[in-house]
Each structure stands twice: as C-alpha cells, then as structure tokens.
Amino acid sequence: VGLIVESWTTADVGVWFDSIGLGEYKAVFDENCIEGETLASMSKADIKELGVEKVGHRVKLDKEIKKLVGESPA
C-alpha cells in the first residue's frame, strides 16, 4: 500500500477493504467519509455503528486496523 494510513483517502480505504476480504463494507465507509485518519482511530463501537453486524467481521476489522496502525510510523 505504501502510504501512511493516516493519509489515505476514502478510495484507499476501499482498496484496503478489498485486500482484507471485506469489500462488502466499502460503500458504507465511503458514504460516511471514513478516510485513513478516521479508520486508524475507530473503535469496535464505531465499527458496529456503521452497520458491521457480524461479530466475526467486527473482530477481523478491529484486528486489521490495529495491524495498520502498528505498521505506520508514529
């Protein structure tokens, strides 16, 4: 991906969703203007509020977001 997560656009977030196999959520995150900076600071409650109802998907998203943040320079 190359870019620091916090500099991602909503389109970059969509590409990331495809890469982790959860592309079905791209539209709702785009509609809610979730860019990289917002994505990096999202909580499990935020994810649920956006309509990610499946617990497995919420857990996976939370884990993948933490991975992203961990890989980004401070």
PDB file of N, CA and C in Angstrom:
ATOM      1  N   VAL A   1       0.841  -1.191   0.000  1.00  0.00           N
ATOM      2  CA  VAL A   1       0.000   0.000   0.000  1.00  0.00           C
ATOM      3  C   VAL A   1       0.878   1.243   0.000  1.00  0.00           C
ATOM      4  N   GLY A   2       1.977   1.223   0.711  1.00  0.00           N
ATOM      5  CA  GLY A   2       2.966   2.281   0.584  1.00  0.00           C
ATOM      6  C   GLY A   2       2.659   3.579   1.308  1.00  0.00           C
ATOM      7  N   LEU A   3       1.402   3.977   1.347  1.00  0.00           N
ATOM      8  CA  LEU A   3       1.052   5.238   2.002  1.00  0.00           C
ATOM      9  C   LEU A   3       0.852   5.019   3.494  1.00  0.00           C
ATOM     10  N   ILE A   4       1.141   6.056   4.260  1.00  0.00           N
ATOM     11  CA  ILE A   4       0.841   6.032   5.688  1.00  0.00           C
ATOM     12  C   ILE A   4      -0.682   6.057   5.828  1.00  0.00           C
ATOM     13  N   VAL A   5      -1.199   5.190   6.660  1.00  0.00           N
ATOM     14  CA  VAL A   5      -2.650   5.017   6.808  1.00  0.00           C
ATOM     15  C   VAL A   5      -3.361   6.356   6.998  1.00  0.00           C
ATOM     16  N   GLU A   6      -2.812   7.209   7.831  1.00  0.00           N
ATOM     17  CA  GLU A   6      -3.465   8.476   8.143  1.00  0.00           C
ATOM     18  C   GLU A   6      -3.632   9.379   6.924  1.00  0.00           C
ATOM     19  N   SER A   7      -2.896   9.122   5.845  1.00  0.00           N
ATOM     20  CA  SER A   7      -3.010   9.953   4.645  1.00  0.00           C
ATOM     21  C   SER A   7      -3.932   9.337   3.584  1.00  0.00           C
ATOM     22  N   TRP A   8      -4.536   8.182   3.896  1.00  0.00           N
ATOM     23  CA  TRP A   8      -5.412   7.509   2.941  1.00  0.00           C
ATOM     24  C   TRP A   8      -6.665   8.324   2.657  1.00  0.00           C
ATOM     25  N   THR A   9      -7.147   8.220   1.418  1.00  0.00           N
ATOM     26  CA  THR A   9      -8.441   8.775   1.034  1.00  0.00           C
ATOM     27  C   THR A   9      -9.502   7.697   1.254  1.00  0.00           C
ATOM     28  N   THR A  10     -10.764   8.058   1.033  1.00  0.00           N
ATOM     29  CA  THR A  10     -11.820   7.042   1.147  1.00  0.00           C
ATOM     30  C   THR A  10     -11.620   5.946   0.104  1.00  0.00           C
ATOM     31  N   ALA A  11     -11.078   6.310  -1.071  1.00  0.00           N
ATOM     32  CA  ALA A  11     -10.809   5.301  -2.112  1.00  0.00           C
ATOM     33  C   ALA A  11      -9.736   4.320  -1.643  1.00  0.00           C
ATOM     34  N   ASP A  12      -8.697   4.830  -0.968  1.00  0.00           N
ATOM     35  CA  ASP A  12      -7.640   3.962  -0.436  1.00  0.00           C
ATOM     36  C   ASP A  12      -8.215   2.998   0.598  1.00  0.00           C
ATOM     37  N   VAL A  13      -9.122   3.505   1.429  1.00  0.00           N
ATOM     38  CA  VAL A  13      -9.772   2.652   2.435  1.00  0.00           C
ATOM     39  C   VAL A  13     -10.546   1.539   1.726  1.00  0.00           C
ATOM     40  N   GLY A  14     -11.214   1.877   0.619  1.00  0.00           N
ATOM     41  CA  GLY A  14     -11.951   0.877  -0.151  1.00  0.00           C
ATOM     42  C   GLY A  14     -11.044  -0.209  -0.709  1.00  0.00           C
ATOM     43  N   VAL A  15      -9.893   0.193  -1.219  1.00  0.00           N
ATOM     44  CA  VAL A  15      -8.914  -0.771  -1.744  1.00  0.00           C
ATOM     45  C   VAL A  15      -8.465  -1.695  -0.606  1.00  0.00           C
ATOM     46  N   TRP A  16      -8.245  -1.129   0.566  1.00  0.00           N
ATOM     47  CA  TRP A  16      -7.821  -1.908   1.730  1.00  0.00           C
ATOM     48  C   TRP A  16      -8.904  -2.926   2.111  1.00  0.00           C
ATOM     49  N   PHE A  17     -10.181  -2.509   2.076  1.00  0.00           N
ATOM     50  CA  PHE A  17     -11.273  -3.441   2.380  1.00  0.00           C
ATOM     51  C   PHE A  17     -11.233  -4.633   1.446  1.00  0.00           C
ATOM     52  N   ASP A  18     -11.014  -4.376   0.144  1.00  0.00           N
ATOM     53  CA  ASP A  18     -10.897  -5.478  -0.815  1.00  0.00           C
ATOM     54  C   ASP A  18      -9.735  -6.389  -0.446  1.00  0.00           C
ATOM     55  N   SER A  19      -8.614  -5.792  -0.031  1.00  0.00           N
ATOM     56  CA  SER A  19      -7.404  -6.571   0.244  1.00  0.00           C
ATOM     57  C   SER A  19      -7.550  -7.483   1.461  1.00  0.00           C
ATOM     58  N   ILE A  20      -8.446  -7.118   2.390  1.00  0.00           N
ATOM     59  CA  ILE A  20      -8.647  -7.967   3.572  1.00  0.00           C
ATOM     60  C   ILE A  20      -9.898  -8.842   3.439  1.00  0.00           C
ATOM     61  N   GLY A  21     -10.525  -8.802   2.261  1.00  0.00           N
ATOM     62  CA  GLY A  21     -11.660  -9.677   2.006  1.00  0.00           C
ATOM     63  C   GLY A  21     -12.986  -9.207   2.567  1.00  0.00           C
ATOM     64  N   LEU A  22     -13.092  -7.910   2.876  1.00  0.00           N
ATOM     65  CA  LEU A  22     -14.341  -7.387   3.417  1.00  0.00           C
ATOM     66  C   LEU A  22     -14.874  -6.242   2.552  1.00  0.00           C
ATOM     67  N   GLY A  23     -14.731  -6.398   1.239  1.00  0.00           N
ATOM     68  CA  GLY A  23     -15.144  -5.375   0.298  1.00  0.00           C
ATOM     69  C   GLY A  23     -16.605  -4.973   0.382  1.00  0.00           C
ATOM     70  N   GLU A  24     -17.423  -5.837   0.990  1.00  0.00           N
ATOM     71  CA  GLU A  24     -18.851  -5.529   1.104  1.00  0.00           C
ATOM     72  C   GLU A  24     -19.121  -4.279   1.951  1.00  0.00           C
ATOM     73  N   TYR A  25     -18.127  -3.853   2.730  1.00  0.00           N
ATOM     74  CA  TYR A  25     -18.314  -2.689   3.601  1.00  0.00           C
ATOM     75  C   TYR A  25     -17.763  -1.392   3.013  1.00  0.00           C
ATOM     76  N   LYS A  26     -17.173  -1.475   1.828  1.00  0.00           N
ATOM     77  CA  LYS A  26     -16.576  -0.282   1.204  1.00  0.00           C
ATOM     78  C   LYS A  26     -17.564   0.860   1.088  1.00  0.00           C
ATOM     79  N   ALA A  27     -18.750   0.565   0.571  1.00  0.00           N
ATOM     80  CA  ALA A  27     -19.733   1.619   0.296  1.00  0.00           C
ATOM     81  C   ALA A  27     -20.138   2.369   1.561  1.00  0.00           C
ATOM     82  N   VAL A  28     -20.417   1.637   2.627  1.00  0.00           N
ATOM     83  CA  VAL A  28     -20.875   2.312   3.851  1.00  0.00           C
ATOM     84  C   VAL A  28     -19.756   3.167   4.461  1.00  0.00           C
ATOM     85  N   PHE A  29     -18.527   2.709   4.372  1.00  0.00           N
ATOM     86  CA  PHE A  29     -17.416   3.508   4.892  1.00  0.00           C
ATOM     87  C   PHE A  29     -17.201   4.738   4.013  1.00  0.00           C
ATOM     88  N   ASP A  30     -17.366   4.585   2.702  1.00  0.00           N
ATOM     89  CA  ASP A  30     -17.249   5.707   1.777  1.00  0.00           C
ATOM     90  C   ASP A  30     -18.361   6.723   2.029  1.00  0.00           C
ATOM     91  N   GLU A  31     -19.584   6.243   2.174  1.00  0.00           N
ATOM     92  CA  GLU A  31     -20.730   7.130   2.421  1.00  0.00           C
ATOM     93  C   GLU A  31     -20.563   7.923   3.710  1.00  0.00           C
ATOM     94  N   ASN A  32     -19.834   7.364   4.653  1.00  0.00           N
ATOM     95  CA  ASN A  32     -19.619   8.027   5.940  1.00  0.00           C
ATOM     96  C   ASN A  32     -18.279   8.760   6.002  1.00  0.00           C
ATOM     97  N   CYS A  33     -17.646   8.932   4.836  1.00  0.00           N
ATOM     98  CA  CYS A  33     -16.411   9.724   4.713  1.00  0.00           C
ATOM     99  C   CYS A  33     -15.291   9.217   5.615  1.00  0.00           C
ATOM    100  N   ILE A  34     -15.142   7.889   5.692  1.00  0.00           N
ATOM    101  CA  ILE A  34     -14.088   7.312   6.523  1.00  0.00           C
ATOM    102  C   ILE A  34     -12.797   7.278   5.709  1.00  0.00           C
ATOM    103  N   GLU A  35     -11.893   8.189   6.055  1.00  0.00           N
ATOM    104  CA  GLU A  35     -10.568   8.233   5.445  1.00  0.00           C
ATOM    105  C   GLU A  35      -9.602   7.526   6.385  1.00  0.00           C
ATOM    106  N   GLY A  36      -8.363   7.435   5.981  1.00  0.00           N
ATOM    107  CA  GLY A  36      -7.377   6.700   6.761  1.00  0.00           C
ATOM    108  C   GLY A  36      -7.221   7.172   8.196  1.00  0.00           C
ATOM    109  N   GLU A  37      -7.187   8.485   8.377  1.00  0.00           N
ATOM    110  CA  GLU A  37      -7.012   9.023   9.729  1.00  0.00           C
ATOM    111  C   GLU A  37      -8.153   8.590  10.640  1.00  0.00           C
ATOM    112  N   THR A  38      -9.372   8.621  10.109  1.00  0.00           N
ATOM    113  CA  THR A  38     -10.546   8.193  10.881  1.00  0.00           C
ATOM    114  C   THR A  38     -10.515   6.688  11.111  1.00  0.00           C
ATOM    115  N   LEU A  39     -10.198   5.939  10.062  1.00  0.00           N
ATOM    116  CA  LEU A  39     -10.121   4.483  10.169  1.00  0.00           C
ATOM    117  C   LEU A  39      -9.151   4.072  11.272  1.00  0.00           C
ATOM    118  N   ALA A  40      -8.008   4.727  11.322  1.00  0.00           N
ATOM    119  CA  ALA A  40      -6.963   4.373  12.287  1.00  0.00           C
ATOM    120  C   ALA A  40      -7.406   4.570  13.733  1.00  0.00           C
ATOM    121  N   SER A  41      -8.390   5.433  13.959  1.00  0.00           N
ATOM    122  CA  SER A  41      -8.808   5.703  15.333  1.00  0.00           C
ATOM    123  C   SER A  41     -10.175   5.111  15.677  1.00  0.00           C
ATOM    124  N   MET A  42     -10.705   4.264  14.786  1.00  0.00           N
ATOM    125  CA  MET A  42     -12.031   3.694  15.037  1.00  0.00           C
ATOM    126  C   MET A  42     -12.024   2.627  16.125  1.00  0.00           C
ATOM    127  N   SER A  43     -13.085   2.641  16.915  1.00  0.00           N
ATOM    128  CA  SER A  43     -13.267   1.631  17.963  1.00  0.00           C
ATOM    129  C   SER A  43     -14.225   0.552  17.457  1.00  0.00           C
ATOM    130  N   LYS A  44     -14.331  -0.512  18.236  1.00  0.00           N
ATOM    131  CA  LYS A  44     -15.287  -1.566  17.879  1.00  0.00           C
ATOM    132  C   LYS A  44     -16.711  -1.006  17.845  1.00  0.00           C
ATOM    133  N   ALA A  45     -17.005  -0.067  18.750  1.00  0.00           N
ATOM    134  CA  ALA A  45     -18.341   0.543  18.783  1.00  0.00           C
ATOM    135  C   ALA A  45     -18.596   1.336  17.496  1.00  0.00           C
ATOM    136  N   ASP A  46     -17.585   2.059  17.015  1.00  0.00           N
ATOM    137  CA  ASP A  46     -17.721   2.817  15.764  1.00  0.00           C
ATOM    138  C   ASP A  46     -18.011   1.869  14.610  1.00  0.00           C
ATOM    139  N   ILE A  47     -17.285   0.762  14.575  1.00  0.00           N
ATOM    140  CA  ILE A  47     -17.451  -0.223  13.500  1.00  0.00           C
ATOM    141  C   ILE A  47     -18.881  -0.766  13.515  1.00  0.00           C
ATOM    142  N   LYS A  48     -19.387  -1.074  14.708  1.00  0.00           N
ATOM    143  CA  LYS A  48     -20.746  -1.592  14.827  1.00  0.00           C
ATOM    144  C   LYS A  48     -21.759  -0.534  14.397  1.00  0.00           C
ATOM    145  N   GLU A  49     -21.517   0.723  14.778  1.00  0.00           N
ATOM    146  CA  GLU A  49     -22.437   1.810  14.442  1.00  0.00           C
ATOM    147  C   GLU A  49     -22.570   1.984  12.925  1.00  0.00           C
ATOM    148  N   LEU A  50     -21.504   1.660  12.194  1.00  0.00           N
ATOM    149  CA  LEU A  50     -21.539   1.771  10.741  1.00  0.00           C
ATOM    150  C   LEU A  50     -22.279   0.614  10.087  1.00  0.00           C
ATOM    151  N   GLY A  51     -22.739  -0.345  10.907  1.00  0.00           N
ATOM    152  CA  GLY A  51     -23.572  -1.407  10.358  1.00  0.00           C
ATOM    153  C   GLY A  51     -22.868  -2.729  10.146  1.00  0.00           C
ATOM    154  N   VAL A  52     -21.670  -2.877  10.689  1.00  0.00           N
ATOM    155  CA  VAL A  52     -20.973  -4.163  10.588  1.00  0.00           C
ATOM    156  C   VAL A  52     -21.532  -5.037  11.712  1.00  0.00           C
ATOM    157  N   GLU A  53     -22.550  -5.834  11.382  1.00  0.00           N
ATOM    158  CA  GLU A  53     -23.284  -6.596  12.396  1.00  0.00           C
ATOM    159  C   GLU A  53     -22.631  -7.935  12.743  1.00  0.00           C
ATOM    160  N   LYS A  54     -21.944  -8.525  11.792  1.00  0.00           N
ATOM    161  CA  LYS A  54     -21.357  -9.841  12.048  1.00  0.00           C
ATOM    162  C   LYS A  54     -20.159  -9.701  12.979  1.00  0.00           C
ATOM    163  N   VAL A  55     -20.230 -10.396  14.109  1.00  0.00           N
ATOM    164  CA  VAL A  55     -19.178 -10.305  15.114  1.00  0.00           C
ATOM    165  C   VAL A  55     -17.822 -10.675  14.523  1.00  0.00           C
ATOM    166  N   GLY A  56     -17.795 -11.716  13.718  1.00  0.00           N
ATOM    167  CA  GLY A  56     -16.535 -12.139  13.108  1.00  0.00           C
ATOM    168  C   GLY A  56     -15.917 -11.044  12.258  1.00  0.00           C
ATOM    169  N   HIS A  57     -16.760 -10.315  11.532  1.00  0.00           N
ATOM    170  CA  HIS A  57     -16.258  -9.226  10.702  1.00  0.00           C
ATOM    171  C   HIS A  57     -15.772  -8.061  11.554  1.00  0.00           C
ATOM    172  N   ARG A  58     -16.488  -7.776  12.651  1.00  0.00           N
ATOM    173  CA  ARG A  58     -16.044  -6.688  13.552  1.00  0.00           C
ATOM    174  C   ARG A  58     -14.694  -7.017  14.166  1.00  0.00           C
ATOM    175  N   VAL A  59     -14.533  -8.257  14.602  1.00  0.00           N
ATOM    176  CA  VAL A  59     -13.265  -8.676  15.201  1.00  0.00           C
ATOM    177  C   VAL A  59     -12.138  -8.589  14.169  1.00  0.00           C
ATOM    178  N   LYS A  60     -12.417  -9.076  12.958  1.00  0.00           N
ATOM    179  CA  LYS A  60     -11.402  -9.033  11.907  1.00  0.00           C
ATOM    180  C   LYS A  60     -11.023  -7.592  11.575  1.00  0.00           C
ATOM    181  N   LEU A  61     -12.021  -6.727  11.434  1.00  0.00           N
ATOM    182  CA  LEU A  61     -11.744  -5.325  11.129  1.00  0.00           C
ATOM    183  C   LEU A  61     -10.906  -4.680  12.224  1.00  0.00           C
ATOM    184  N   ASP A  62     -11.292  -4.908  13.470  1.00  0.00           N
ATOM    185  CA  ASP A  62     -10.543  -4.339  14.592  1.00  0.00           C
ATOM    186  C   ASP A  62      -9.089  -4.806  14.558  1.00  0.00           C
ATOM    187  N   LYS A  63      -8.886  -6.088  14.321  1.00  0.00           N
ATOM    188  CA  LYS A  63      -7.541  -6.660  14.251  1.00  0.00           C
ATOM    189  C   LYS A  63      -6.745  -6.057  13.090  1.00  0.00           C
ATOM    190  N   GLU A  64      -7.375  -5.942  11.928  1.00  0.00           N
ATOM    191  CA  GLU A  64      -6.693  -5.411  10.752  1.00  0.00           C
ATOM    192  C   GLU A  64      -6.358  -3.923  10.917  1.00  0.00           C
ATOM    193  N   ILE A  65      -7.247  -3.174  11.562  1.00  0.00           N
ATOM    194  CA  ILE A  65      -6.967  -1.751  11.827  1.00  0.00           C
ATOM    195  C   ILE A  65      -5.766  -1.635  12.757  1.00  0.00           C
ATOM    196  N   LYS A  66      -5.730  -2.469  13.797  1.00  0.00           N
ATOM    197  CA  LYS A  66      -4.582  -2.433  14.727  1.00  0.00           C
ATOM    198  C   LYS A  66      -3.287  -2.772  14.005  1.00  0.00           C
ATOM    199  N   LYS A  67      -3.353  -3.717  13.065  1.00  0.00           N
ATOM    200  CA  LYS A  67      -2.168  -4.062  12.273  1.00  0.00           C
ATOM    201  C   LYS A  67      -1.703  -2.860  11.461  1.00  0.00           C
ATOM    202  N   LEU A  68      -2.651  -2.175  10.842  1.00  0.00           N
ATOM    203  CA  LEU A  68      -2.329  -0.999  10.040  1.00  0.00           C
ATOM    204  C   LEU A  68      -1.640   0.062  10.865  1.00  0.00           C
ATOM    205  N   VAL A  69      -2.210   0.351  12.013  1.00  0.00           N
ATOM    206  CA  VAL A  69      -1.669   1.389  12.880  1.00  0.00           C
ATOM    207  C   VAL A  69      -0.279   1.005  13.375  1.00  0.00           C
ATOM    208  N   GLY A  70      -0.112  -0.283  13.701  1.00  0.00           N
ATOM    209  CA  GLY A  70       1.182  -0.770  14.169  1.00  0.00           C
ATOM    210  C   GLY A  70       2.256  -0.665  13.122  1.00  0.00           C
ATOM    211  N   GLU A  71       1.848  -0.752  11.838  1.00  0.00           N
ATOM    212  CA  GLU A  71       2.821  -0.703  10.741  1.00  0.00           C
ATOM    213  C   GLU A  71       3.159   0.734  10.346  1.00  0.00           C
ATOM    214  N   SER A  72       2.355   1.686  10.808  1.00  0.00           N
ATOM    215  CA  SER A  72       2.584   3.083  10.432  1.00  0.00           C
ATOM    216  C   SER A  72       3.608   3.724  11.356  1.00  0.00           C
ATOM    217  N   PRO A  73       4.442   4.569  10.823  1.00  0.00           N
ATOM    218  CA  PRO A  73       5.380   5.296  11.692  1.00  0.00           C
ATOM    219  C   PRO A  73       4.609   6.209  12.639  1.00  0.00           C
ATOM    220  N   ALA A  74       5.147   6.394  13.823  1.00  0.00           N
ATOM    221  CA  ALA A  74       4.462   7.214  14.826  1.00  0.00           C
ATOM    222  C   ALA A  74       4.510   8.686  14.459  1.00  0.00           C
TER     223      ALA A  74
END
